[in-house]
Coordinates of N, CA, C and O in Angstrom, one line a residue:
X1400 N -15.6 -95.0 -38.5 CA -16.2 -95.3 -37.9 C -16.4 -97.1 -37.8 O -16.1 -97.7 -38.7
X1401 N -16.4 -96.7 -35.8 CA -15.2 -98.1 -35.9 C -16.5 -99.8 -36.4 O -17.9 -99.2 -36.2
X1402 N -16.2 -100.2 -35.7 CA -17.0 -101.9 -36.8 C -17.6 -101.7 -34.9 O -17.1 -102.5 -34.6
X1403 N -18.6 -102.8 -35.2 CA -20.3 -102.6 -33.8 C -19.1 -104.5 -33.9 O -18.6 -104.8 -34.8
X1404 N -18.9 -104.6 -32.9 CA -18.0 -106.5 -32.3 C -19.3 -106.6 -31.4 O -19.9 -106.0 -29.5
X1405 N -20.0 -107.4 -31.5 CA -20.7 -108.6 -31.2 C -20.0 -109.7 -30.1 O -20.0 -110.8 -30.2
X1406 N -19.5 -109.9 -29.5 CA -18.4 -110.0 -28.1 C -19.0 -111.1 -28.0 O -18.7 -111.3 -27.0
X1407 N -20.4 -110.6 -27.1 CA -21.6 -111.5 -26.2 C -22.3 -111.8 -27.3 O -22.7 -113.6 -26.9
X1408 N -22.3 -112.5 -28.4 CA -22.6 -114.0 -29.9 C -22.1 -114.2 -30.0 O -21.1 -114.1 -30.9
X1409 N -22.4 -115.4 -30.1 CA -21.6 -117.3 -31.0 C -22.6 -117.9 -32.1 O -23.8 -117.8 -31.7
X1410 N -22.0 -118.5 -32.8 CA -22.9 -118.7 -33.9 C -21.8 -119.8 -33.8 O -20.9 -120.3 -34.8
X1411 N -23.2 -121.0 -33.7 CA -21.8 -122.2 -33.8 C -22.6 -123.1 -34.3 O -24.0 -124.0 -34.0
X1412 N -22.1 -124.4 -35.4 CA -23.3 -124.9 -36.0 C -24.0 -126.8 -35.2 O -25.2 -126.7 -35.3
X1413 N -23.3 -126.9 -34.2 CA -23.1 -127.6 -33.5 C -24.7 -127.5 -32.5 O -24.9 -128.1 -31.1
X1414 N -24.7 -126.1 -31.8 CA -25.7 -125.9 -31.5 C -26.3 -124.3 -31.8 O -26.1 -123.5 -32.3
X1415 N -27.7 -125.0 -31.1 CA -29.2 -124.3 -31.6 C -29.4 -124.7 -32.7 O -29.6 -123.4 -33.9
X1416 N -29.0 -125.1 -34.0 CA -29.3 -125.4 -35.1 C -27.9 -124.4 -35.8 O -28.7 -123.9 -36.9
X1417 N -27.2 -124.5 -35.1 CA -26.5 -123.1 -35.8 C -27.1 -121.7 -36.3 O -26.9 -120.7 -36.5
X1418 N -28.0 -121.2 -35.4 CA -27.8 -120.1 -34.7 C -27.7 -119.5 -33.9 O -27.1 -119.1 -32.5
X1419 N -27.8 -118.0 -33.7 CA -27.1 -116.9 -33.1 C -27.2 -116.5 -32.2 O -28.6 -117.1 -31.4
X1420 N -26.5 -117.7 -31.2 CA -26.7 -117.6 -29.2 C -26.4 -116.7 -29.0 O -25.1 -115.5 -28.8
X1421 N -26.5 -116.2 -27.2 CA -25.9 -115.1 -26.7 C -24.8 -116.4 -25.7 O -25.0 -117.3 -24.8
X1422 N -23.5 -116.0 -26.8 CA -22.2 -116.4 -25.7 C -22.2 -117.5 -24.2 O -23.0 -116.8 -23.2
X1423 N -22.5 -118.6 -23.7 CA -22.1 -119.7 -22.9 C -23.3 -119.8 -22.5 O -24.1 -120.3 -21.9
X1424 N -24.5 -119.9 -23.0 CA -25.9 -120.0 -23.3 C -27.1 -120.6 -24.6 O -25.4 -120.9 -25.5
X1425 N -28.0 -120.8 -24.6 CA -28.8 -121.4 -25.9 C -29.5 -120.8 -25.9 O -30.4 -120.7 -26.3
X1426 N -29.6 -119.1 -25.4 CA -30.4 -117.9 -25.4 C -30.4 -117.7 -27.1 O -29.3 -117.1 -27.0
X1427 N -30.9 -117.8 -28.4 CA -31.2 -117.0 -28.7 C -31.6 -115.7 -28.9 O -32.0 -115.9 -28.5
X1428 N -31.0 -115.8 -30.6 CA -30.6 -114.2 -30.3 C -32.0 -113.4 -30.8 O -33.2 -113.4 -30.6
X1429 N -32.7 -114.7 -31.7 CA -34.5 -114.3 -32.3 C -35.3 -114.1 -31.2 O -35.6 -114.2 -31.1
X1430 N -34.8 -115.6 -30.2 CA -36.4 -115.1 -28.9 C -35.6 -114.2 -28.1 O -37.1 -113.7 -27.9
X1431 N -34.4 -113.8 -28.0 CA -34.8 -112.2 -27.7 C -35.5 -111.2 -28.2 O -36.6 -110.3 -27.4
X1432 N -35.0 -111.1 -29.3 CA -36.0 -109.7 -30.2 C -36.7 -110.7 -30.0 O -38.2 -109.5 -30.0
X1433 N -38.1 -111.2 -30.1 CA -39.3 -112.0 -30.0 C -39.6 -111.4 -29.3 O -40.7 -110.5 -29.1
X1434 N -39.1 -111.6 -28.2 CA -39.0 -110.6 -26.4 C -39.3 -109.4 -26.5 O -40.7 -108.2 -25.6
X1435 N -38.5 -109.1 -27.0 CA -38.1 -107.0 -27.2 C -39.3 -106.2 -27.6 O -40.7 -106.0 -27.8
X1436 N -39.7 -107.8 -29.2 CA -41.0 -107.3 -30.1 C -42.6 -107.6 -29.3 O -43.1 -106.3 -29.4
X1437 N -42.4 -108.2 -28.3 CA -43.3 -107.9 -27.3 C -43.9 -107.0 -26.3 O -44.9 -107.1 -25.6
X1438 N -42.5 -106.4 -26.5 CA -42.7 -105.7 -25.7 C -42.2 -105.6 -23.7 O -42.5 -104.7 -24.0
X1439 N -41.6 -106.0 -23.8 CA -39.8 -106.4 -23.2 C -39.4 -105.4 -23.0 O -38.6 -105.5 -23.9
X1440 N -39.0 -104.8 -22.0 CA -37.6 -103.8 -21.8 C -36.7 -105.1 -21.4 O -37.0 -106.0 -21.4
X1441 N -35.4 -104.6 -22.2 CA -34.1 -105.4 -21.5 C -34.2 -106.1 -20.1 O -33.5 -106.7 -19.4
X1442 N -34.7 -105.1 -18.6 CA -35.0 -105.8 -17.2 C -35.9 -106.9 -17.5 O -35.7 -108.3 -16.8
X1443 N -36.4 -106.9 -17.8 CA -37.1 -107.9 -18.2 C -37.3 -109.1 -18.4 O -37.3 -110.3 -18.5
X1444 N -36.0 -109.0 -19.4 CA -35.9 -109.9 -20.4 C -35.1 -110.4 -19.5 O -34.5 -111.6 -19.2
X1445 N -34.0 -110.0 -18.9 CA -32.8 -110.0 -18.0 C -33.9 -110.6 -16.8 O -33.0 -112.1 -16.1
X1446 N -34.8 -109.9 -16.5 CA -35.3 -111.0 -15.1 C -36.5 -112.3 -16.3 O -35.5 -113.7 -15.6
X1447 N -35.9 -112.8 -17.1 CA -36.9 -113.4 -18.5 C -35.7 -114.4 -18.3 O -36.2 -116.3 -17.8
X1448 N -35.0 -114.5 -17.9 CA -33.9 -115.5 -18.5 C -32.6 -114.9 -17.7 O -31.8 -114.1 -18.1
X1449 N -32.6 -115.0 -16.2 CA -31.2 -114.5 -15.5 C -29.4 -114.9 -15.6 O -29.1 -114.9 -14.9
X1450 N -30.0 -116.2 -17.0 CA -28.3 -116.4 -17.4 C -27.3 -114.8 -18.1 O -26.3 -113.7 -17.8
X1451 N -28.7 -114.1 -18.4 CA -28.0 -112.8 -19.2 C -27.7 -111.4 -18.3 O -29.2 -111.4 -17.7
X1452 N -27.1 -111.0 -19.1 CA -26.9 -109.5 -18.0 C -27.7 -108.2 -18.9 O -27.6 -108.7 -21.2
X1453 N -28.1 -106.9 -18.7 CA -28.0 -106.3 -20.0 C -27.5 -106.2 -21.0 O -27.9 -105.7 -21.9
X1454 N -25.9 -106.2 -20.9 CA -25.0 -106.0 -21.4 C -25.0 -106.8 -22.7 O -25.2 -106.8 -24.3
X1455 N -25.5 -108.2 -22.9 CA -25.5 -110.1 -23.6 C -27.7 -109.0 -24.3 O -27.5 -109.3 -25.6
X1456 N -28.3 -108.3 -24.2 CA -29.4 -108.1 -24.3 C -29.3 -107.0 -25.8 O -30.1 -107.1 -26.4
X1457 N -28.9 -106.4 -25.2 CA -28.1 -105.0 -26.1 C -27.6 -105.7 -27.3 O -27.8 -105.2 -28.3
X1458 N -26.0 -107.1 -26.9 CA -25.8 -107.2 -29.0 C -26.3 -107.8 -28.6 O -25.9 -107.9 -30.3
X1459 N -27.2 -108.1 -28.2 CA -28.3 -109.2 -29.1 C -29.1 -108.8 -30.8 O -28.9 -109.0 -30.9
X1460 N -29.6 -107.4 -29.5 CA -31.0 -106.4 -30.0 C -29.5 -106.1 -31.8 O -30.5 -105.9 -32.7
X1461 N -29.4 -106.0 -31.1 CA -28.0 -105.1 -32.1 C -28.0 -105.7 -32.8 O -28.2 -106.1 -34.5
X1462 N -27.1 -107.1 -32.7 CA -27.0 -108.8 -34.0 C -29.0 -108.5 -34.5 O -28.5 -108.6 -35.7
X1463 N -29.7 -108.5 -34.7 CA -29.9 -108.9 -34.4 C -31.5 -107.4 -35.6 O -31.2 -108.4 -37.3
X1464 N -30.7 -106.6 -35.1 CA -31.2 -105.5 -36.3 C -30.3 -105.7 -37.8 O -30.7 -104.8 -38.4
X1465 N -28.9 -105.3 -37.0 CA -27.9 -105.5 -38.3 C -28.2 -107.1 -39.1 O -27.7 -106.6 -40.6
X1466 N -28.8 -108.0 -38.6 CA -28.9 -109.0 -39.3 C -30.5 -109.6 -39.5 O -30.9 -110.3 -39.3
X1467 N -31.5 -108.7 -40.0 CA -32.5 -108.7 -39.8 C -33.2 -109.9 -40.6 O -34.2 -110.2 -40.4
X1468 N -32.9 -110.1 -42.1 CA -33.5 -110.9 -42.3 C -33.0 -112.7 -42.2 O -33.9 -113.3 -42.6
X1469 N -32.1 -113.1 -42.0 CA -30.9 -113.9 -40.7 C -32.5 -114.0 -39.7 O -32.9 -115.1 -39.2
X1470 N -32.0 -113.4 -38.9 CA -33.3 -112.6 -37.9 C -34.7 -113.2 -37.8 O -35.2 -114.1 -37.8
X1471 N -34.5 -113.2 -39.1 CA -36.5 -112.8 -39.7 C -36.9 -114.4 -40.0 O -38.5 -115.3 -39.1
X1472 N -36.1 -114.9 -40.5 CA -35.9 -116.3 -41.2 C -36.0 -117.1 -40.4 O -36.7 -117.9 -40.5
X1473 N -35.5 -117.4 -39.0 CA -35.4 -117.7 -38.2 C -36.9 -117.5 -37.2 O -37.4 -118.6 -36.5
X1474 N -36.8 -116.5 -36.4 CA -38.2 -116.0 -35.7 C -39.4 -117.1 -37.6 O -41.6 -117.2 -36.2
X1475 N -39.6 -116.9 -38.0 CA -40.7 -117.4 -38.9 C -40.4 -119.2 -39.4 O -41.5 -119.9 -39.4
X1476 N -39.3 -118.7 -39.1 CA -39.2 -120.9 -39.0 C -39.7 -121.8 -37.9 O -40.9 -122.9 -37.4
X1477 N -39.9 -121.0 -36.4 CA -40.6 -121.1 -35.8 C -41.7 -121.5 -35.1 O -42.2 -121.7 -35.4
X1478 N -42.5 -121.0 -36.1 CA -43.8 -120.5 -35.8 C -44.2 -120.7 -37.5 O -45.2 -122.2 -36.6
X1479 N -43.4 -121.5 -37.7 CA -43.9 -122.7 -39.0 C -44.0 -123.8 -38.0 O -44.5 -124.6 -38.3
X1480 N -42.8 -124.5 -37.2 CA -42.5 -125.5 -36.5 C -44.0 -125.0 -35.3 O -44.3 -126.3 -35.2
X1481 N -44.0 -123.9 -34.8 CA -45.4 -124.4 -34.2 C -46.6 -124.9 -35.3 O -46.8 -125.6 -34.1
X1482 N -46.8 -123.7 -36.2 CA -48.3 -124.2 -36.6 C -47.9 -126.2 -37.0 O -49.0 -127.3 -36.6
X1483 N -46.7 -126.5 -37.4 CA -46.7 -127.7 -37.5 C -47.2 -128.6 -36.5 O -48.2 -129.4 -36.4
X1484 N -46.2 -128.5 -35.5 CA -46.8 -129.3 -34.2 C -48.1 -129.6 -33.8 O -48.0 -130.1 -33.2
X1485 N -48.5 -128.3 -33.4 CA -50.6 -128.3 -33.0 C -51.0 -128.6 -33.8 O -52.0 -129.5 -33.7
X1486 N -50.7 -128.5 -35.4 CA -51.5 -129.3 -36.5 C -50.9 -130.9 -36.6 O -52.1 -132.3 -37.0
X1487 N -50.4 -131.1 -35.9 CA -49.6 -133.2 -36.1 C -50.5 -132.9 -35.3 O -50.8 -134.8 -35.0
X1488 N -51.2 -132.8 -33.8 CA -52.1 -133.6 -33.4 C -53.0 -133.4 -33.0 O -54.1 -134.3 -32.9
X1489 N -53.8 -133.4 -34.4 CA -55.7 -132.6 -35.1 C -56.1 -133.8 -35.5 O -54.7 -135.1 -36.3
X1490 N -56.7 -134.9 -35.0 CA -57.4 -136.0 -36.5 C -56.7 -135.1 -37.9 O -58.2 -134.2 -37.6
X1491 N -57.2 -135.8 -38.7 CA -57.7 -135.3 -40.0 C -59.2 -135.2 -40.1 O -60.5 -135.9 -39.4

């Protein structure tokens, strides 16, 4: 069985905190997975992020599902950051 090639996915420490992104963009794999899980189709994701091609979205989803624990951790960190930011503005 051939090895999957995530040719459109890059991961570099200096870009987006080292999280995997679509090559040549700052669009994170976790963002694409989040959109997909919210019910967006590949076409809708491409409309939302015009820098993406359908192949980019498919590669990102393949990467996400093959590295689910890593991407789930990224999504959880996003949610935690959002909650902390909301609470930082509230008075005790």
